[in-house]
Amino acid sequence: THFGFKDVPEALKESMVKGVFSSVATSYDVMNDAMSLGIHRLWKDHYVKKMDPHGGMQCLDVAGGTGDIAIRLLDHAREKWADRETHVQVFDINPEMLEEGKKRFAKTMYHGGPQVSFTLGNAENLETIADNSLDLYTIAFGIRNCTHIDRVLKEAHRVLKPGGVFSCLEFSKVTNPVLAKAYELYSFNVIPELGHVLAADRDSYQYLIESIERFPPQAKFSKMIEEAGFTVPKQEPWEDLTFGIAAIHTGVKL
Ligand code: SAM
């Protein structure tokens, strides 16, 4: 049976999200490649290049899961800026996803070094992190899983230094109606099936597409970022990737 996430009481949602990611933790990377035909890698590369970490930045990668973004942030700083001072704190609510991240890092040059740390916690309450302490906050494909997006944004605003940047990579809305229809057919028919075949887990992937459907469109999300106190660049409040299948939103704490 497929659970309908919309009908679930709020208290249960958080533990259901945990369950979803516990069951997909080990198959997560393979599934990402299968579902997106590898395009998520290009999106993530572009995202990190755009954030351009360097100069010993203090970064927090929320919903950092398997470390995909954290590794890219450190690699970028090192390869482009010869920077080995930049630090990334990988932050995730799910211990299994964090474990995958640690395993991943164990195979890199950052293993055992001072540039990466891992914290278990909820994006809605960053109680272990001091006010005004960070240069860059990233959250990739994580915010739509959170129950209270407004609380996530408020916390992001609190922990960033003045001048610090909030940046979010998330599935978004395809604006072209023809492409939107094709994308809808793909996600509702192909993705749960791929989940079933590759990960023996149809329900978790059914949940993932429902969560994409529910997430606010670009303009609305941008407004929420402003409401949390950020200044959103007028020139480019967000950037659509692959027709808006995903989008990058940024905000600066002034
Ligand atoms: N950022 C990684 C990436 O881009 O590949 C992982 C994204 S994965 C789709 C979503 C992650 O969000 C999971 O690791 C999940 O445990 C985490 N997550 C879900 N709700 C969360 C919350 N309230 N606080 C922190 N992390 C959360």
CSV table of N, CA and C in Angstrom, one decimal, residues 70-205:
chain,number,residue,atom,x,y,z
A,70,ALA,N,29.2,18.2,0.8
A,70,ALA,CA,30.4,18.6,1.7
A,70,ALA,C,31.7,18.2,0.9
A,71,ILE,N,31.7,17.1,0.3
A,71,ILE,CA,33.0,16.7,-0.4
A,71,ILE,C,33.2,17.7,-1.6
A,72,ARG,N,32.2,18.1,-2.3
A,72,ARG,CA,32.4,19.0,-3.4
A,72,ARG,C,32.8,20.4,-2.8
A,73,LEU,N,32.3,20.8,-1.7
A,73,LEU,CA,32.7,22.1,-1.1
A,73,LEU,C,34.2,22.1,-0.8
A,74,LEU,N,34.6,21.0,-0.2
A,74,LEU,CA,36.1,21.0,0.2
A,74,LEU,C,37.0,20.8,-1.0
A,75,ASP,N,36.5,20.0,-2.0
A,75,ASP,CA,37.3,19.8,-3.2
A,75,ASP,C,37.4,21.1,-4.0
A,76,HIS,N,36.3,21.8,-4.1
A,76,HIS,CA,36.3,23.1,-4.8
A,76,HIS,C,37.3,24.1,-4.1
A,77,ALA,N,37.2,24.2,-2.8
A,77,ALA,CA,38.1,25.2,-2.1
A,77,ALA,C,39.6,24.8,-2.3
A,78,ARG,N,39.8,23.5,-2.3
A,78,ARG,CA,41.2,23.0,-2.4
A,78,ARG,C,41.7,23.2,-3.9
A,79,GLU,N,40.9,22.7,-4.8
A,79,GLU,CA,41.4,22.7,-6.2
A,79,GLU,C,41.4,24.1,-6.8
A,80,LYS,N,40.4,24.9,-6.5
A,80,LYS,CA,40.4,26.2,-7.1
A,80,LYS,C,41.3,27.2,-6.3
A,81,TRP,N,41.3,27.1,-5.0
A,81,TRP,CA,41.9,28.2,-4.2
A,81,TRP,C,43.1,27.7,-3.3
A,82,ALA,N,43.5,26.4,-3.5
A,82,ALA,CA,44.5,25.8,-2.7
A,82,ALA,C,44.2,26.0,-1.2
A,83,ASP,N,42.9,25.9,-0.9
A,83,ASP,CA,42.4,26.2,0.5
A,83,ASP,C,42.2,24.9,1.3
A,84,ARG,N,43.0,24.7,2.3
A,84,ARG,CA,42.8,23.6,3.2
A,84,ARG,C,42.3,24.0,4.6
A,85,GLU,N,41.8,25.2,4.6
A,85,GLU,CA,41.3,25.8,5.9
A,85,GLU,C,39.7,25.7,6.0
A,86,THR,N,39.1,25.7,4.9
A,86,THR,CA,37.6,25.7,4.8
A,86,THR,C,37.1,24.5,5.6
A,87,HIS,N,36.1,24.7,6.4
A,87,HIS,CA,35.5,23.6,7.2
A,87,HIS,C,34.1,23.4,6.8
A,88,VAL,N,33.7,22.1,6.7
A,88,VAL,CA,32.2,21.8,6.5
A,88,VAL,C,31.7,21.0,7.7
A,89,GLN,N,30.7,21.4,8.3
A,89,GLN,CA,29.9,20.6,9.3
A,89,GLN,C,28.8,19.9,8.5
A,90,VAL,N,28.8,18.6,8.5
A,90,VAL,CA,27.7,17.9,7.8
A,90,VAL,C,26.6,17.6,8.9
A,91,PHE,N,25.4,18.1,8.7
A,91,PHE,CA,24.4,18.1,9.7
A,91,PHE,C,23.2,17.3,9.1
A,92,ASP,N,22.7,16.3,9.8
A,92,ASP,CA,21.6,15.5,9.3
A,92,ASP,C,20.8,14.9,10.5
A,93,ILE,N,19.5,14.7,10.2
A,93,ILE,CA,18.6,14.2,11.3
A,93,ILE,C,18.7,12.7,11.4
A,94,ASN,N,19.3,12.0,10.3
A,94,ASN,CA,19.3,10.6,10.3
A,94,ASN,C,20.6,9.9,10.5
A,95,PRO,N,20.8,9.1,11.5
A,95,PRO,CA,22.1,8.6,11.8
A,95,PRO,C,22.6,7.6,10.7
A,96,GLU,N,21.7,6.9,10.0
A,96,GLU,CA,22.2,6.1,8.9
A,96,GLU,C,22.7,6.9,7.8
A,97,MET,N,22.1,8.0,7.4
A,97,MET,CA,22.6,8.8,6.4
A,97,MET,C,23.9,9.4,6.8
A,98,LEU,N,24.1,9.8,8.0
A,98,LEU,CA,25.4,10.4,8.5
A,98,LEU,C,26.5,9.3,8.4
A,99,GLU,N,26.1,8.1,8.8
A,99,GLU,CA,27.0,6.9,8.7
A,99,GLU,C,27.6,6.8,7.2
A,100,GLU,N,26.6,6.9,6.3
A,100,GLU,CA,27.0,6.7,4.9
A,100,GLU,C,28.0,7.9,4.5
A,101,GLY,N,27.7,9.1,5.1
A,101,GLY,CA,28.6,10.2,4.8
A,101,GLY,C,30.0,10.0,5.4
A,102,LYS,N,30.1,9.4,6.6
A,102,LYS,CA,31.4,9.2,7.3
A,102,LYS,C,32.1,8.1,6.5
A,103,LYS,N,31.4,7.1,6.0
A,103,LYS,CA,32.1,6.0,5.2
A,103,LYS,C,32.7,6.7,4.0
A,104,ARG,N,31.9,7.5,3.4
A,104,ARG,CA,32.3,8.2,2.1
A,104,ARG,C,33.6,9.0,2.4
A,105,PHE,N,33.6,9.8,3.4
A,105,PHE,CA,34.8,10.6,3.8
A,105,PHE,C,36.0,9.8,4.1
A,106,ALA,N,35.7,8.6,4.7
A,106,ALA,CA,36.9,7.8,5.1
A,106,ALA,C,37.7,7.4,3.9
A,107,LYS,N,37.2,7.5,2.7
A,107,LYS,CA,38.0,7.2,1.5
A,107,LYS,C,38.6,8.4,0.9
A,108,THR,N,38.5,9.5,1.5
A,108,THR,CA,39.1,10.8,0.9
A,108,THR,C,40.2,11.3,1.8
A,109,MET,N,40.9,12.2,1.2
A,109,MET,CA,42.1,12.8,1.9
A,109,MET,C,41.7,13.7,3.1
A,110,TYR,N,40.4,13.9,3.3
A,110,TYR,CA,39.9,14.7,4.4
A,110,TYR,C,39.7,13.9,5.7
A,111,HIS,N,39.8,12.6,5.5
A,111,HIS,CA,39.5,11.7,6.6
A,111,HIS,C,40.5,11.9,7.8
A,112,GLY,N,39.9,12.1,9.0
A,112,GLY,CA,40.7,12.3,10.1
A,112,GLY,C,41.3,13.7,10.3
A,113,GLY,N,41.1,14.5,9.3
A,113,GLY,CA,41.6,15.9,9.3
A,113,GLY,C,40.6,16.8,9.9
A,114,PRO,N,41.0,18.1,10.0
A,114,PRO,CA,40.2,19.1,10.7
A,114,PRO,C,39.1,19.7,9.9
A,115,GLN,N,39.0,19.3,8.6
A,115,GLN,CA,38.1,20.1,7.7
A,115,GLN,C,36.6,19.7,7.7
A,116,VAL,N,36.4,18.5,8.3
A,116,VAL,CA,35.0,18.0,8.2
A,116,VAL,C,34.5,17.5,9.6
A,117,SER,N,33.3,17.8,9.9
A,117,SER,CA,32.7,17.2,11.2
A,117,SER,C,31.3,16.8,10.9
A,118,PHE,N,30.7,16.0,11.7
A,118,PHE,CA,29.4,15.4,11.5
A,118,PHE,C,28.5,15.7,12.8
A,119,THR,N,27.3,16.2,12.5
A,119,THR,CA,26.4,16.4,13.7
A,119,THR,C,25.0,15.9,13.4
A,120,LEU,N,24.5,15.2,14.4
A,120,LEU,CA,23.1,14.7,14.3
A,120,LEU,C,22.2,15.7,14.8
A,121,GLY,N,21.2,16.1,14.1
A,121,GLY,CA,20.2,17.0,14.6
A,121,GLY,C,19.2,17.4,13.5
A,122,ASN,N,18.2,18.2,14.0
A,122,ASN,CA,17.1,18.6,13.2
A,122,ASN,C,17.3,20.1,12.7
A,123,ALA,N,17.2,20.2,11.4
A,123,ALA,CA,17.4,21.5,10.7
A,123,ALA,C,16.5,22.6,11.3
A,124,GLU,N,15.4,22.2,12.0
A,124,GLU,CA,14.5,23.2,12.5
A,124,GLU,C,15.0,23.8,13.9
A,125,ASN,N,16.0,23.1,14.4
A,125,ASN,CA,16.6,23.6,15.7
A,125,ASN,C,18.1,23.3,15.7
A,126,LEU,N,18.8,24.3,15.4
A,126,LEU,CA,20.3,24.1,15.3
A,126,LEU,C,20.9,24.5,16.7
A,127,GLU,N,20.4,23.9,17.7
A,127,GLU,CA,20.8,24.4,19.1
A,127,GLU,C,22.2,24.2,19.4
A,128,THR,N,23.0,23.3,18.7
A,128,THR,CA,24.4,23.2,19.0
A,128,THR,C,25.3,24.2,18.3
A,129,ILE,N,24.6,25.1,17.5
A,129,ILE,CA,25.4,26.0,16.7
A,129,ILE,C,25.1,27.5,17.2
A,130,ALA,N,26.2,28.2,17.4
A,130,ALA,CA,26.1,29.5,17.9
A,130,ALA,C,25.6,30.5,16.9
A,131,ASP,N,25.0,31.6,17.4
A,131,ASP,CA,24.5,32.7,16.6
A,131,ASP,C,25.7,33.3,15.8
A,132,ASN,N,25.4,33.8,14.6
A,132,ASN,CA,26.4,34.6,13.8
A,132,ASN,C,27.8,33.9,13.7
A,133,SER,N,27.8,32.6,13.5
A,133,SER,CA,29.1,31.8,13.5
A,133,SER,C,29.5,31.3,12.1
A,134,LEU,N,28.6,31.4,11.1
A,134,LEU,CA,29.0,30.7,9.9
A,134,LEU,C,29.0,31.6,8.6
A,135,ASP,N,29.8,31.2,7.6
A,135,ASP,CA,29.9,32.0,6.4
A,135,ASP,C,28.9,31.5,5.3
A,136,LEU,N,28.7,30.2,5.3
A,136,LEU,CA,27.9,29.6,4.3
A,136,LEU,C,27.0,28.5,4.8
A,137,TYR,N,25.7,28.5,4.5
A,137,TYR,CA,24.8,27.5,4.8
A,137,TYR,C,24.3,26.9,3.6
A,138,THR,N,24.5,25.6,3.4
A,138,THR,CA,23.9,24.9,2.2
A,138,THR,C,22.9,23.9,2.7
A,139,ILE,N,21.9,23.7,1.8
A,139,ILE,CA,20.9,22.6,2.1
A,139,ILE,C,20.5,22.1,0.7
A,140,ALA,N,20.8,20.9,0.3
A,140,ALA,CA,20.5,20.4,-1.0
A,140,ALA,C,19.6,19.2,-0.9
A,141,PHE,N,18.5,19.3,-1.5
A,141,PHE,CA,17.4,18.3,-1.6
A,141,PHE,C,17.1,17.8,-0.2
A,142,GLY,N,17.0,18.8,0.7
A,142,GLY,CA,16.7,18.5,2.1
A,142,GLY,C,15.5,19.3,2.7
A,143,ILE,N,15.4,20.5,2.3
A,143,ILE,CA,14.4,21.4,2.9
A,143,ILE,C,13.0,20.9,2.7
A,144,ARG,N,12.7,20.3,1.6
A,144,ARG,CA,11.3,19.9,1.3
A,144,ARG,C,10.9,18.7,2.3
A,145,ASN,N,11.9,18.1,2.9
A,145,ASN,CA,11.5,17.0,3.9
A,145,ASN,C,11.2,17.5,5.3
A,146,CYS,N,11.5,18.8,5.5
A,146,CYS,CA,11.3,19.4,6.8
A,146,CYS,C,9.8,19.8,7.0
A,147,THR,N,9.4,19.6,8.2
A,147,THR,CA,8.0,19.9,8.5
A,147,THR,C,7.7,21.4,8.5
A,148,HIS,N,8.6,22.2,9.1
A,148,HIS,CA,8.4,23.6,9.2
A,148,HIS,C,9.5,24.4,8.5
A,149,ILE,N,9.3,24.7,7.2
A,149,ILE,CA,10.3,25.3,6.4
A,149,ILE,C,10.7,26.7,7.0
A,150,ASP,N,9.6,27.4,7.6
A,150,ASP,CA,9.9,28.7,8.1
A,150,ASP,C,10.9,28.6,9.3
A,151,ARG,N,10.8,27.6,10.1
A,151,ARG,CA,11.7,27.4,11.2
A,151,ARG,C,13.1,27.1,10.7
A,152,VAL,N,13.2,26.3,9.7
A,152,VAL,CA,14.5,26.0,9.1
A,152,VAL,C,15.2,27.3,8.6
A,153,LEU,N,14.4,28.1,8.0
A,153,LEU,CA,15.0,29.4,7.4
A,153,LEU,C,15.4,30.3,8.6
A,154,LYS,N,14.6,30.4,9.6
A,154,LYS,CA,14.9,31.3,10.8
A,154,LYS,C,16.2,30.8,11.4
A,155,GLU,N,16.4,29.5,11.6
A,155,GLU,CA,17.6,29.0,12.2
A,155,GLU,C,18.8,29.2,11.3
A,156,ALA,N,18.6,29.1,10.0
A,156,ALA,CA,19.7,29.4,9.1
A,156,ALA,C,20.1,30.9,9.2
A,157,HIS,N,19.2,31.7,9.4
A,157,HIS,CA,19.4,33.2,9.5
A,157,HIS,C,20.2,33.4,10.8
A,158,ARG,N,19.8,32.8,11.9
A,158,ARG,CA,20.4,33.0,13.2
A,158,ARG,C,21.9,32.6,13.2
A,159,VAL,N,22.2,31.4,12.6
A,159,VAL,CA,23.6,30.9,12.7
A,159,VAL,C,24.6,31.6,11.7
A,160,LEU,N,24.1,32.2,10.7
A,160,LEU,CA,25.0,32.9,9.7
A,160,LEU,C,25.5,34.2,10.3
A,161,LYS,N,26.8,34.5,9.9
A,161,LYS,CA,27.4,35.8,10.3
A,161,LYS,C,26.7,36.8,9.4
A,162,PRO,N,26.7,38.1,9.8
A,162,PRO,CA,26.3,39.1,8.9
A,162,PRO,C,27.2,39.0,7.6
A,163,GLY,N,26.6,39.1,6.5
A,163,GLY,CA,27.3,38.8,5.2
A,163,GLY,C,27.3,37.4,4.8
A,164,GLY,N,26.9,36.5,5.7
A,164,GLY,CA,26.8,35.1,5.4
A,164,GLY,C,25.7,34.7,4.4
A,165,VAL,N,25.9,33.6,3.7
A,165,VAL,CA,25.0,33.3,2.5
A,165,VAL,C,24.2,32.0,2.8
A,166,PHE,N,22.9,32.1,2.6
A,166,PHE,CA,22.1,30.9,2.7
A,166,PHE,C,21.9,30.4,1.2
A,167,SER,N,22.0,29.2,1.0
A,167,SER,CA,21.9,28.6,-0.3
A,167,SER,C,21.2,27.3,-0.3
A,168,CYS,N,20.2,27.2,-1.2
A,168,CYS,CA,19.4,25.9,-1.2
A,168,CYS,C,19.3,25.4,-2.6
A,169,LEU,N,19.6,24.1,-2.8
A,169,LEU,CA,19.3,23.4,-4.0
A,169,LEU,C,18.2,22.4,-3.8
A,170,GLU,N,17.1,22.6,-4.5
A,170,GLU,CA,16.0,21.8,-4.3
A,170,GLU,C,15.2,21.5,-5.5
A,171,PHE,N,14.5,20.4,-5.6
A,171,PHE,CA,13.5,20.2,-6.7
A,171,PHE,C,12.5,21.3,-6.7
A,172,SER,N,12.1,21.7,-7.9
A,172,SER,CA,11.2,22.9,-8.0
A,172,SER,C,10.2,22.6,-9.0
A,173,LYS,N,9.7,23.7,-9.6
A,173,LYS,CA,8.5,23.5,-10.6
A,173,LYS,C,9.0,23.8,-12.0
A,174,VAL,N,8.6,22.9,-12.9
A,174,VAL,CA,8.9,23.1,-14.3
A,174,VAL,C,7.8,24.0,-14.8
A,175,THR,N,8.2,25.1,-15.4
A,175,THR,CA,7.2,26.2,-15.8
A,175,THR,C,6.6,25.9,-17.2
A,176,ASN,N,7.4,25.4,-18.1
A,176,ASN,CA,6.8,25.1,-19.5
A,176,ASN,C,5.8,24.0,-19.3
A,177,PRO,N,4.5,24.2,-19.7
A,177,PRO,CA,3.4,23.3,-19.5
A,177,PRO,C,3.6,21.9,-20.2
A,178,VAL,N,4.2,21.9,-21.4
A,178,VAL,CA,4.4,20.6,-22.1
A,178,VAL,C,5.5,19.8,-21.3
A,179,LEU,N,6.6,20.4,-21.0
A,179,LEU,CA,7.6,19.7,-20.2
A,179,LEU,C,7.1,19.3,-18.8
A,180,ALA,N,6.3,20.2,-18.2
A,180,ALA,CA,5.8,19.9,-16.9
A,180,ALA,C,5.0,18.6,-16.9
A,181,LYS,N,4.2,18.4,-18.0
A,181,LYS,CA,3.4,17.2,-18.1
A,181,LYS,C,4.3,15.9,-18.3
A,182,ALA,N,5.3,16.1,-19.1
A,182,ALA,CA,6.2,14.9,-19.4
A,182,ALA,C,6.9,14.6,-18.1
A,183,TYR,N,7.3,15.6,-17.3
A,183,TYR,CA,8.0,15.4,-16.1
A,183,TYR,C,7.1,14.7,-15.1
A,184,GLU,N,5.8,15.1,-15.0
A,184,GLU,CA,4.9,14.5,-14.1
A,184,GLU,C,4.7,13.1,-14.4
A,185,LEU,N,4.6,12.8,-15.7
A,185,LEU,CA,4.4,11.3,-16.1
A,185,LEU,C,5.6,10.5,-15.7
A,186,TYR,N,6.8,11.1,-15.9
A,186,TYR,CA,8.0,10.4,-15.6
A,186,TYR,C,8.0,10.1,-14.1
A,187,SER,N,7.8,11.2,-13.3
A,187,SER,CA,8.0,11.0,-11.9
A,187,SER,C,7.0,10.1,-11.2
A,188,PHE,N,5.7,10.2,-11.7
A,188,PHE,CA,4.7,9.4,-11.1
A,188,PHE,C,4.7,7.9,-11.5
A,189,ASN,N,5.2,7.7,-12.7
A,189,ASN,CA,5.2,6.3,-13.2
A,189,ASN,C,6.6,5.6,-13.1
A,190,VAL,N,7.6,6.4,-13.4
A,190,VAL,CA,8.9,5.7,-13.5
A,190,VAL,C,9.6,5.6,-12.2
A,191,ILE,N,9.6,6.7,-11.4
A,191,ILE,CA,10.4,6.7,-10.2
A,191,ILE,C,10.0,5.7,-9.1
A,192,PRO,N,8.6,5.6,-8.8
A,192,PRO,CA,8.3,4.5,-7.8
A,192,PRO,C,8.7,3.1,-8.3
A,193,GLU,N,8.6,2.9,-9.6
A,193,GLU,CA,9.0,1.6,-10.3
A,193,GLU,C,10.5,1.4,-10.1
A,194,LEU,N,11.3,2.4,-10.4
A,194,LEU,CA,12.7,2.3,-10.2
A,194,LEU,C,13.0,2.0,-8.7
A,195,GLY,N,12.3,2.6,-7.8
A,195,GLY,CA,12.5,2.4,-6.4
A,195,GLY,C,12.2,0.9,-6.1
A,196,HIS,N,11.2,0.4,-6.7
A,196,HIS,CA,10.8,-1.0,-6.5
A,196,HIS,C,11.8,-1.9,-7.0
A,197,VAL,N,12.3,-1.7,-8.2
A,197,VAL,CA,13.2,-2.6,-8.9
A,197,VAL,C,14.6,-2.5,-8.3
A,198,LEU,N,15.1,-1.3,-8.1
A,198,LEU,CA,16.5,-1.1,-7.7
A,198,LEU,C,16.7,-1.1,-6.2
A,199,ALA,N,15.7,-0.7,-5.5
A,199,ALA,CA,15.9,-0.6,-4.0
A,199,ALA,C,14.9,-1.5,-3.2
A,200,ALA,N,14.0,-2.2,-4.0
A,200,ALA,CA,13.0,-2.9,-3.3
A,200,ALA,C,12.2,-2.1,-2.3
A,201,ASP,N,11.9,-0.9,-2.7
A,201,ASP,CA,11.3,0.1,-1.8
A,201,ASP,C,10.5,1.1,-2.6
A,202,ARG,N,9.3,0.7,-2.9
A,202,ARG,CA,8.4,1.6,-3.7
A,202,ARG,C,7.9,2.7,-2.9
A,203,ASP,N,7.5,2.5,-1.7
A,203,ASP,CA,6.8,3.5,-0.8
A,203,ASP,C,7.7,4.7,-0.6
A,204,SER,N,9.0,4.4,-0.3
A,204,SER,CA,9.9,5.6,0.0
A,204,SER,C,10.0,6.5,-1.2
A,205,TYR,N,10.1,5.9,-2.4
A,205,TYR,CA,10.2,6.7,-3.6
A,205,TYR,C,8.9,7.4,-3.9
